[in-house]
XYZ file of C-alpha atoms in Angstrom:
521
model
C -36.314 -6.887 16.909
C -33.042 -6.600 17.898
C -30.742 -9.027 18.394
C -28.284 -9.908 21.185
C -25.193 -12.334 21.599
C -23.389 -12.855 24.588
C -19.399 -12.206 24.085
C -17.485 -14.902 25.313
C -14.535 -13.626 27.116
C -11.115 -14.680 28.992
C -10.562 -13.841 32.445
C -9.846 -10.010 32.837
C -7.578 -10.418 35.355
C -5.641 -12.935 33.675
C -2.057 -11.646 33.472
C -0.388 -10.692 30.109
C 2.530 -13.441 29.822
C 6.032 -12.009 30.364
C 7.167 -12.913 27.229
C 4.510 -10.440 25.313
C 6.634 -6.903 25.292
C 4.968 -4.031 23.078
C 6.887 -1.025 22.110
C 4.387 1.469 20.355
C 2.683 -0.741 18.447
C 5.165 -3.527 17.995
C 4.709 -6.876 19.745
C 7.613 -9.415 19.811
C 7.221 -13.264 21.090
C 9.488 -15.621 22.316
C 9.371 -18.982 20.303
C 9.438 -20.970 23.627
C 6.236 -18.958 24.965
C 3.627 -21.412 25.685
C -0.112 -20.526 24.798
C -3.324 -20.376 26.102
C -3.768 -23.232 23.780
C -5.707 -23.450 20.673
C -8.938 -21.962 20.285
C -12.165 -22.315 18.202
C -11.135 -21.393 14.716
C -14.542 -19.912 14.217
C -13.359 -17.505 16.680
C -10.900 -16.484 14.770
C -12.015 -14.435 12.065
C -11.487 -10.569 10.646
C -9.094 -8.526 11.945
C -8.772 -4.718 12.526
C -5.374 -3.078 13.228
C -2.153 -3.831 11.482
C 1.277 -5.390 13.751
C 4.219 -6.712 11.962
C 6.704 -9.152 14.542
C 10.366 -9.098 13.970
C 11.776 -11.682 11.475
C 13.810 -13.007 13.872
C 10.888 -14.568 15.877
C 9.876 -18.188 15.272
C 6.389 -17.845 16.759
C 3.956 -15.908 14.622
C 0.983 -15.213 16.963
C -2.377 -13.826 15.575
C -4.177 -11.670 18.165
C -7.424 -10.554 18.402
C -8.643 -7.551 20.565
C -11.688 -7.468 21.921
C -11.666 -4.887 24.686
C -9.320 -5.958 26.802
C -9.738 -9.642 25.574
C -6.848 -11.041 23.829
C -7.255 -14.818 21.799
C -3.960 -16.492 20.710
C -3.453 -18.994 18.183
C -0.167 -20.016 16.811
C 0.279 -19.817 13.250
C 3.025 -20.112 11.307
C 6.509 -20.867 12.644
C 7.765 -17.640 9.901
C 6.759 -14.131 11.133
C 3.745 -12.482 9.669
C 1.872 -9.786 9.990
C -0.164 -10.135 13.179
C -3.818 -8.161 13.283
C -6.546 -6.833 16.311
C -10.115 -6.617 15.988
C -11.936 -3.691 17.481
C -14.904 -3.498 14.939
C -16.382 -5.186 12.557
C -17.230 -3.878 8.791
C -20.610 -4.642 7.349
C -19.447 -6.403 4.237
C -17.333 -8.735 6.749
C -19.904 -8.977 9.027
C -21.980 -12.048 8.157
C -18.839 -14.108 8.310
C -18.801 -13.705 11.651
C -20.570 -15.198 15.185
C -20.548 -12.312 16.917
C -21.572 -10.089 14.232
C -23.993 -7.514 15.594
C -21.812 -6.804 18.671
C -21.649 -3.579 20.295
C -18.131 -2.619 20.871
C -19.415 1.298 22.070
C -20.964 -0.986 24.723
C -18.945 -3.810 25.599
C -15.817 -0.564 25.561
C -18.589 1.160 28.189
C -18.992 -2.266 30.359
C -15.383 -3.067 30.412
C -14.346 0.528 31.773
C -17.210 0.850 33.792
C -19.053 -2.223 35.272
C -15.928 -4.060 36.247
C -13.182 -3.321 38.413
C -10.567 -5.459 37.288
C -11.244 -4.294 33.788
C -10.099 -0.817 35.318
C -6.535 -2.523 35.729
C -6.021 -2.866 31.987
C -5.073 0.473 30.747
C -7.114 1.265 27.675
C -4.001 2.050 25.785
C -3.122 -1.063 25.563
C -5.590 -1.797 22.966
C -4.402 1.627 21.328
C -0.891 0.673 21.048
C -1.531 -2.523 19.023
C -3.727 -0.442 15.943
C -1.882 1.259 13.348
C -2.930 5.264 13.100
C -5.707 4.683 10.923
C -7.039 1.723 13.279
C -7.174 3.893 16.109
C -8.868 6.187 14.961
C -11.393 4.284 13.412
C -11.385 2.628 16.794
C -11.504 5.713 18.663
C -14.690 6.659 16.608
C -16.638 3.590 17.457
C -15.567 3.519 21.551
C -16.723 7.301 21.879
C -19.877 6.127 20.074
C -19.624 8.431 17.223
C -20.897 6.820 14.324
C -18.801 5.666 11.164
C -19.508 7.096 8.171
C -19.958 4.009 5.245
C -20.294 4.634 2.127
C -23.279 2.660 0.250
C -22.064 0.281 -2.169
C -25.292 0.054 -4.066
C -24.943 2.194 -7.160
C -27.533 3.419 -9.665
C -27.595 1.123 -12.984
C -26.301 3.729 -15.083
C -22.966 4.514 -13.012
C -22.514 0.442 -13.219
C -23.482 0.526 -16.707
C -20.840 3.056 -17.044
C -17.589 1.334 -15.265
C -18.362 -2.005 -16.972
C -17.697 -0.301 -20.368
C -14.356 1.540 -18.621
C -13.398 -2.206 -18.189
C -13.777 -2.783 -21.910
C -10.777 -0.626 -22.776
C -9.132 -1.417 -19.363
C -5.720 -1.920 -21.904
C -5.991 1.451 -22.973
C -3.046 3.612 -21.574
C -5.318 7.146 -21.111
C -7.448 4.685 -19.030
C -8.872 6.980 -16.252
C -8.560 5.906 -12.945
C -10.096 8.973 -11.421
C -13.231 8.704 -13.347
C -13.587 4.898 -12.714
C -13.431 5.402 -8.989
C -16.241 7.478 -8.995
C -17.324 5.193 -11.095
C -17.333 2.445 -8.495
C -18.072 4.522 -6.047
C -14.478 4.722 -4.180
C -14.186 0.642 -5.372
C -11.596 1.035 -8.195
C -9.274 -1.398 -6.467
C -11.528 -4.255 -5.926
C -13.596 -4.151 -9.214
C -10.242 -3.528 -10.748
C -7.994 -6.211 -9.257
C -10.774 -8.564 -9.591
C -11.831 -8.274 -13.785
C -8.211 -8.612 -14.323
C -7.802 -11.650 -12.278
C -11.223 -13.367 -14.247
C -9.574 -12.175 -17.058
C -6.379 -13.610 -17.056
C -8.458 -17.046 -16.407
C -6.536 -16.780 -12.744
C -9.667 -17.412 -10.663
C -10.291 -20.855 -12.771
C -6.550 -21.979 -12.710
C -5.851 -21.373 -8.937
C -9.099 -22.577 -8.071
C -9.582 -19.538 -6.160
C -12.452 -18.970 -3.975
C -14.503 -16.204 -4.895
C -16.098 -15.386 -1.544
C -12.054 -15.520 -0.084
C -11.021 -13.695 -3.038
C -13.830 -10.539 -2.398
C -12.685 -10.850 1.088
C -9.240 -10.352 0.106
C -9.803 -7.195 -2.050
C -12.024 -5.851 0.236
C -9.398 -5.595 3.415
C -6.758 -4.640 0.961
C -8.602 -1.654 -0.070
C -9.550 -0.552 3.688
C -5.921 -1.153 4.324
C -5.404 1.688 2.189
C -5.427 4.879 3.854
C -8.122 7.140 2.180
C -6.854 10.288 4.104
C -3.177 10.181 2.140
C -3.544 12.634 -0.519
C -1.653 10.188 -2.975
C -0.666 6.644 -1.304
C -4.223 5.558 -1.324
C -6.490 2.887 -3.036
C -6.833 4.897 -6.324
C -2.802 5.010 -6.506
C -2.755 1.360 -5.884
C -5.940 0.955 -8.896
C -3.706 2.925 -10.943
C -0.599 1.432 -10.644
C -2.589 -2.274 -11.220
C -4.024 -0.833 -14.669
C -0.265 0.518 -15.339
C 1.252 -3.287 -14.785
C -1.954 -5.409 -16.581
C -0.954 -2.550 -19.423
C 3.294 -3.744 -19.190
C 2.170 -7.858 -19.087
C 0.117 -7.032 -22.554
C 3.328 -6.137 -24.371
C 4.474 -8.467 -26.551
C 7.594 -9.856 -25.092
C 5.925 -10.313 -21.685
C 2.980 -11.344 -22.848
C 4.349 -14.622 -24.907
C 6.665 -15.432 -22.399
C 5.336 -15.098 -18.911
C 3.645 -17.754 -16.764
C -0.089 -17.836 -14.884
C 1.552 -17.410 -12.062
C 3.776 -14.768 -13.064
C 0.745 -12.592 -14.126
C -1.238 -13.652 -10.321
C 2.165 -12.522 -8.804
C 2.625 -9.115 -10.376
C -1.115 -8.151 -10.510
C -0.890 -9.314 -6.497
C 1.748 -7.100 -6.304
C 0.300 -4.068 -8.085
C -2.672 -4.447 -5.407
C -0.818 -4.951 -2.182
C 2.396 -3.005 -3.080
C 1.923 0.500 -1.138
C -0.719 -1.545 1.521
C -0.812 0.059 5.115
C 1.099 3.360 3.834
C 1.113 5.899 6.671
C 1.621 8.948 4.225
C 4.926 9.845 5.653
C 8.041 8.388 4.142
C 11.101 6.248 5.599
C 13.240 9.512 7.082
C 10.424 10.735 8.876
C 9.960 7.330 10.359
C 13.524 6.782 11.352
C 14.110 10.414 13.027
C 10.940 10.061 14.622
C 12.168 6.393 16.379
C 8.778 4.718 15.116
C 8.857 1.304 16.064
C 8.562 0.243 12.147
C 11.891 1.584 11.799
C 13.012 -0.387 14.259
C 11.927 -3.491 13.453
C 13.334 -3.538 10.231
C 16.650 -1.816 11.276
C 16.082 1.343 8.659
C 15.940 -0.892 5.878
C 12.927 -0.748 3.192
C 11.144 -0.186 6.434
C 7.974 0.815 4.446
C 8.170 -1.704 1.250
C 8.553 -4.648 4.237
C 5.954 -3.269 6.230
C 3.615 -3.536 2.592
C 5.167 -7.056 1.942
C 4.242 -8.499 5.723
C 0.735 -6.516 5.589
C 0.151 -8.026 2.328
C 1.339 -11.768 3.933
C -0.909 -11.223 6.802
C -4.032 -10.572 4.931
C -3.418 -13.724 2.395
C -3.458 -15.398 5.668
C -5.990 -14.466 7.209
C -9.005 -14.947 4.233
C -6.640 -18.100 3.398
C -6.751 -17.231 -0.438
C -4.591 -19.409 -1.375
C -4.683 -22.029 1.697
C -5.686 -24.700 -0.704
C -2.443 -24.613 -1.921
C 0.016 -27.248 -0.571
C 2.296 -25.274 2.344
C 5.202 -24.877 0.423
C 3.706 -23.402 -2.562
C 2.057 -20.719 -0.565
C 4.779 -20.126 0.830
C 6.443 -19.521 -2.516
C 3.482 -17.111 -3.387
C 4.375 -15.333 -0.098
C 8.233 -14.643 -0.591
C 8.256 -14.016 -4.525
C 5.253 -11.389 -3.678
C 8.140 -9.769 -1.334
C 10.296 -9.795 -3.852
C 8.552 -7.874 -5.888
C 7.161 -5.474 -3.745
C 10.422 -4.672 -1.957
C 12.102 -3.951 -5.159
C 10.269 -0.540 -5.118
C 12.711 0.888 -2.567
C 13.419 3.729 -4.772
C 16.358 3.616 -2.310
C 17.388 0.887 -4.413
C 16.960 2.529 -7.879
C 20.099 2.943 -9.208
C 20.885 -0.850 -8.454
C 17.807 -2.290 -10.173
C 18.538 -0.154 -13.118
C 22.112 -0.817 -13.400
C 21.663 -4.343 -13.491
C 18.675 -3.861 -15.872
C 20.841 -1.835 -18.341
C 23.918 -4.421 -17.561
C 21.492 -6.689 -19.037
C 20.315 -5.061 -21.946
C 24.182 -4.406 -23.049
C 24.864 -7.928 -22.707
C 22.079 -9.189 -24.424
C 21.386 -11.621 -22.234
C 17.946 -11.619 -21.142
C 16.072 -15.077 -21.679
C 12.361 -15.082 -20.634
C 12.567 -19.077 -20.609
C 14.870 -18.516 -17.448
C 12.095 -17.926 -14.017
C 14.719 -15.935 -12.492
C 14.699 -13.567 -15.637
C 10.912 -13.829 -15.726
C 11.172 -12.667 -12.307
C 13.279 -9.419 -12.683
C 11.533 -7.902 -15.525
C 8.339 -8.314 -13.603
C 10.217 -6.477 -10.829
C 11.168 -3.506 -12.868
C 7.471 -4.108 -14.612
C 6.026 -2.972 -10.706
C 8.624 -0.125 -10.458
C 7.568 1.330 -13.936
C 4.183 1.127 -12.852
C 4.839 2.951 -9.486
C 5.960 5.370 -10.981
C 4.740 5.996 -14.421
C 2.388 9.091 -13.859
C 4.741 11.644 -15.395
C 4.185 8.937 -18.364
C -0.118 9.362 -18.289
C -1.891 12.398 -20.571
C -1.044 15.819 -19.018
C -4.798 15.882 -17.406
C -3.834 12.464 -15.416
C -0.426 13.257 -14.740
C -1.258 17.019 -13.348
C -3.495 15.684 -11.215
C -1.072 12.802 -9.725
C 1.653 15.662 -9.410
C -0.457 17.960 -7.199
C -1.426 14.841 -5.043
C 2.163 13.871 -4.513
C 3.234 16.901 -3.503
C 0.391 17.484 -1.393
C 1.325 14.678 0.345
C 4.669 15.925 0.556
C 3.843 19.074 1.860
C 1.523 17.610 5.021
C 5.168 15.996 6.398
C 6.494 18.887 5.819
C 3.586 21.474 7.942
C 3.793 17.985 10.117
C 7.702 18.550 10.836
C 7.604 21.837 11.499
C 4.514 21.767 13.525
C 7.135 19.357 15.799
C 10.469 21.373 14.958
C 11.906 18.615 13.238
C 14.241 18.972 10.294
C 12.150 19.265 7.073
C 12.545 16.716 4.683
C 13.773 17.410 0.935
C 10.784 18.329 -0.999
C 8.434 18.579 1.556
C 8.372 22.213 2.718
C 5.968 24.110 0.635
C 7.888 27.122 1.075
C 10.666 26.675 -0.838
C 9.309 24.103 -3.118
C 6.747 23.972 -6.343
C 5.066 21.260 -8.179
C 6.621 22.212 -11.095
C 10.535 22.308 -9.769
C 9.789 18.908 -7.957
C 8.098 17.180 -11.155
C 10.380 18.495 -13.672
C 13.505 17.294 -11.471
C 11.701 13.893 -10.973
C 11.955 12.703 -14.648
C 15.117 14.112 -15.370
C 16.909 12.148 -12.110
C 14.228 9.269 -11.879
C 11.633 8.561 -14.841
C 13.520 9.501 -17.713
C 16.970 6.807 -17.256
C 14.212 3.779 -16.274
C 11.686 4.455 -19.429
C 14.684 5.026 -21.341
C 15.980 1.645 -20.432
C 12.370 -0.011 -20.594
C 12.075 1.119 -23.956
C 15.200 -0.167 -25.441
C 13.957 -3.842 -23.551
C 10.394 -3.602 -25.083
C 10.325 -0.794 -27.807
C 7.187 -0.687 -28.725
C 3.668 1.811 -29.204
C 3.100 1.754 -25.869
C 6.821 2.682 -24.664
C 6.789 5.430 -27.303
C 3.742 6.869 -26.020
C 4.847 6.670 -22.600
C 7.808 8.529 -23.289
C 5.780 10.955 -25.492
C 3.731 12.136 -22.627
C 6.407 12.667 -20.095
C 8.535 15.381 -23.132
C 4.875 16.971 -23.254
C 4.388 17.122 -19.216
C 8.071 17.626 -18.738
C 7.499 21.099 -21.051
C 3.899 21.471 -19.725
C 5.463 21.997 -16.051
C 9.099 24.185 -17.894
C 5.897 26.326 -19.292
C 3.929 27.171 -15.878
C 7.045 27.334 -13.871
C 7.858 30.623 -16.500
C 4.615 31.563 -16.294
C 5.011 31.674 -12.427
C 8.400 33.546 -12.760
C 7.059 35.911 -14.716
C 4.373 36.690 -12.840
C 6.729 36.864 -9.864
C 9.108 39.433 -11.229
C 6.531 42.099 -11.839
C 5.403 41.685 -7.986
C 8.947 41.724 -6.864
C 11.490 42.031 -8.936
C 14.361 42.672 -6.872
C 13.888 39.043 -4.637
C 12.092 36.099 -6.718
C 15.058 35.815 -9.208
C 17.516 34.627 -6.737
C 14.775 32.666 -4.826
C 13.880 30.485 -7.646
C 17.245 29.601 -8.546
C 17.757 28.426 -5.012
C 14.678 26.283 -5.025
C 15.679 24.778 -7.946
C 19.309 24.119 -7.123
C 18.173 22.250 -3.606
C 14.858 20.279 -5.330
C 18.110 19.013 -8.160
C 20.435 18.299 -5.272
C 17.399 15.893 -3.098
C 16.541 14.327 -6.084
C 20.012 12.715 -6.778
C 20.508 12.191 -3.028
C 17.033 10.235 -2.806
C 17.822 7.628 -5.678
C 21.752 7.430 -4.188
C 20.967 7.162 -0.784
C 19.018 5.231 1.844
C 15.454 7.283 1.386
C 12.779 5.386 0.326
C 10.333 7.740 -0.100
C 11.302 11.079 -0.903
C 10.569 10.940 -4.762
C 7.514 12.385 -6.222
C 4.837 10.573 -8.532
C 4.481 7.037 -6.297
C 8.081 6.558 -7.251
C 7.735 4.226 -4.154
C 6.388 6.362 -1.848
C 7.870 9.556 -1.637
């Protein structure tokens, strides 16, 4: 039989208040608007579209779309990351009272049946959803059906990722493998062992059904289409830093909550990521950029869509107010300090430190750095992983790189360094990675915690540094007999220009132009 709820709604016709401005995407509020008034909390679950509100603004609003419906409720008097709903997932479904709604439908009524729906334009619903969200949103209002994966999995492929968390430690732990594994789960199953096995869920009293519901919108938040800055990265990058807190001089000297804040940070730290990095986002005018005036634009877009979701399953609102909101800024911290933008900075003052001597793990500020540089060792330790890992991470990178690229001149925008695929290689853009990048921070990390693991790390990347110095000879080889007379002079130029990005990336202001999740390239 099936079943039927009636949608409560507010008056179409109802005028937007003044003081609600959008500008693609972005919504700013006034902190002296006045509000509909409160409404039934129970009304104001899930979410589906990510919005993040100038930091200027007192008034955090959370806004739910339904249609053309929009529910207010104030928040927070910080900003936060502000969500719409246009759909519903199944695994968030039965947490909600109108769970087997019909948005195809309601979308058909609203345009349709009603003539004062007609005088909302439907893009105002579009503007509020990030890419992704519209269009999954697009998808359900044209009635074409979404395709979910099914999370039951035979016993044996279970079986199978519950031993891969055995030997989760291990540093040739395969990520790929244990996503298919999970089947596409790797973050959640991940994030979650680690936090049971740290004893984190016990300590912080965490709720488990909040928790799941935590992990589950982080992953969707992920975009699966990005070649590279997707769950798996983010899975990866969490095994990477619960690998970093088992060495010995963080693992006797950092605190629960240091552990909750950098595996919350592993998690969250690339959440939202449009596959494009911080140039194309400025010279493009996206409103992201201009909300956060060209600064980290894409590490405070993770940090606020990070913020919003801790909100809304209210992991940690148990938690008197002030410590959550400690939770909330030291997770920024962390996640903002993998500008790669800001490389050179962080490793200065990490190397400042290591001259001096004067590191002390007692001190929470101290504690605090090293997790920092911790996260952006982990972001970017592929060229650190067994050759058959790190090959694999390479070509996704630069995939990723390459889509700007056909995407910029598609648009006849300027191409950005390392991102047109015909004057670039894998090989020229990996090898000048860890030479500029990976090499100076391992190099550093290693003379902080020398150990098996920081040998082996730097083991791999002389192995996959020659591995790449090997094909790229191969490829000029082969080259030469098919033209002889051109390639030579062609290769040198690519790899004078992919040198000459690299060391404007980590000097400059671009976040993202650096291969191997070096914070989004």
């Amino acid at each position: 039989m099936e079943v039927c709820y009636q949608l409560p709604v507010l008056p179409l016709d109802r005028p937007v208040p003044k003081h609600v401005l959008s500008r693609r995407g972005a919504i700013s509020f006034s902190s002296s608007s006045s509000l509909f008034g409160a409404p039934d909390p129970r009304q104001l679950s899930q979410r589906r579209g990510a919005i993040s509100y100038d930091s200027s603004d007192q008034t955090a609003l959370y806004i739910r779309m339904l249609g053309a419906c929009v529910v207010f409720k104030q928040l927070f008097a910080r900003d936060v990351r502000v969500r719409s709903q246009v759909g519903f997932e199944p695994e968030r479904r039965s947490s909600h009272p109108y769970l087997f709604i019909d948005f195809r439908t309601l979308h058909t009524r609203l345009s349709c049946g009603s003539a004062s729906a007609s005088s909302v334009p439907e893009r105002r619903l579009h503007r509020l959803l990030s890419c992704q969200r519209y269009l999954h949103s697009s998808r359900l209002l044209r009635g074409v059906p979404q395709q979910i994966p099914l999370h039951i999995l035979d016993e044996d492929y279970t079986g199978q990722a519950r031993c891969m968390l055995e030997k989760v430690g291990n540093w040739n732990f395969d990520i790929f493998l244990f996503d298919r594994l999970t089947n596409g789960n790797s973050l959640i199953t991940l994030t979650f062992h680690l936090l049971n096995h740290y004893g984190l869920v016990e300590l912080f009293q965490l709720d488990l059904v909040k928790l799941w519901r935590f992990l589950v919108m982080v992953q969707e938040d992920y975009h699966s289409g990005n070649p590279y800055h997707n769950a798996v990265h983010a899975a990866d990058v969490t095994q990477a830093m619960h690998c970093y807190l088992q060495e010995p001089m963080l693992a006797k000297s950092l605190t629960s909550y240091d552990i909750l804040l950098g595996l919350l940070a592993a998690a969250t730290h690339d959440l939202d990521h449009p596959g494009v990095n911080q140039p194309f986002l400025i010279k493009t005018d996206h409103y992201l950029a201009t909300l956060y005036r060209n600064t980290s634009v894409l590490e405070n877009h993770h940090w606020k869509s990070a913020v919003g979701l801790l909100r809304e399953t209210g992991l940690f609102s148990h938690l008197p107010p002030e410590d959550s909101l400690n939770v909330e800024r030291d997770l920024g911290s962390l996640i903002l300090a993998t500008d790669i933008s800001r490389q050179n900075e962080y490793l200065t003052r990490f190397r400042t430190h290591l001259d001096q001597n004067n590191l002390c793990l007692i001190n929470a500020s101290h504690r605090h750095f090293i997790l920092q540089m911790a996260l952006k060792c982990a972001d970017i330790c592929n060229p650190c992983r067994p050759w058959e890992l790190s090959k694999q991470w390479s070509e996704k990178v630069t995939e990723e790189f390459f889509q700007q690229g056909d995407i910029e001149k598609k648009h006849k925008l300027e191409v950005s360094p390392l991102c047109d695929r015909e004057t670039n290689t894998v090989g020229d853009i990996q090898i000048g990675f860890m030479a500029y990048v990976a090499e100076p921070l391992f190099a550093e990390w290693t003379r902080f915690s020398d150990t098996r693991l920081s040998q082996t790390m730097l083991g791999h990347m002389g192995l996959n540094k020659a591995s790449w110095s090997s094909l790229q000879q191969e490829q000029t080889s082969m080259s030469e007999e098919v033209e002889p007379s051109t390639v030579g002079t062609d290769i040198g130029g690519v790899a004078t220009q992919t040198d000459s990005n690299i060391v404007t990336a980590t000097g400059g202001t671009s976040s993202k132009e650096l291969p191997q999740g070096s914070r989004e390239p």
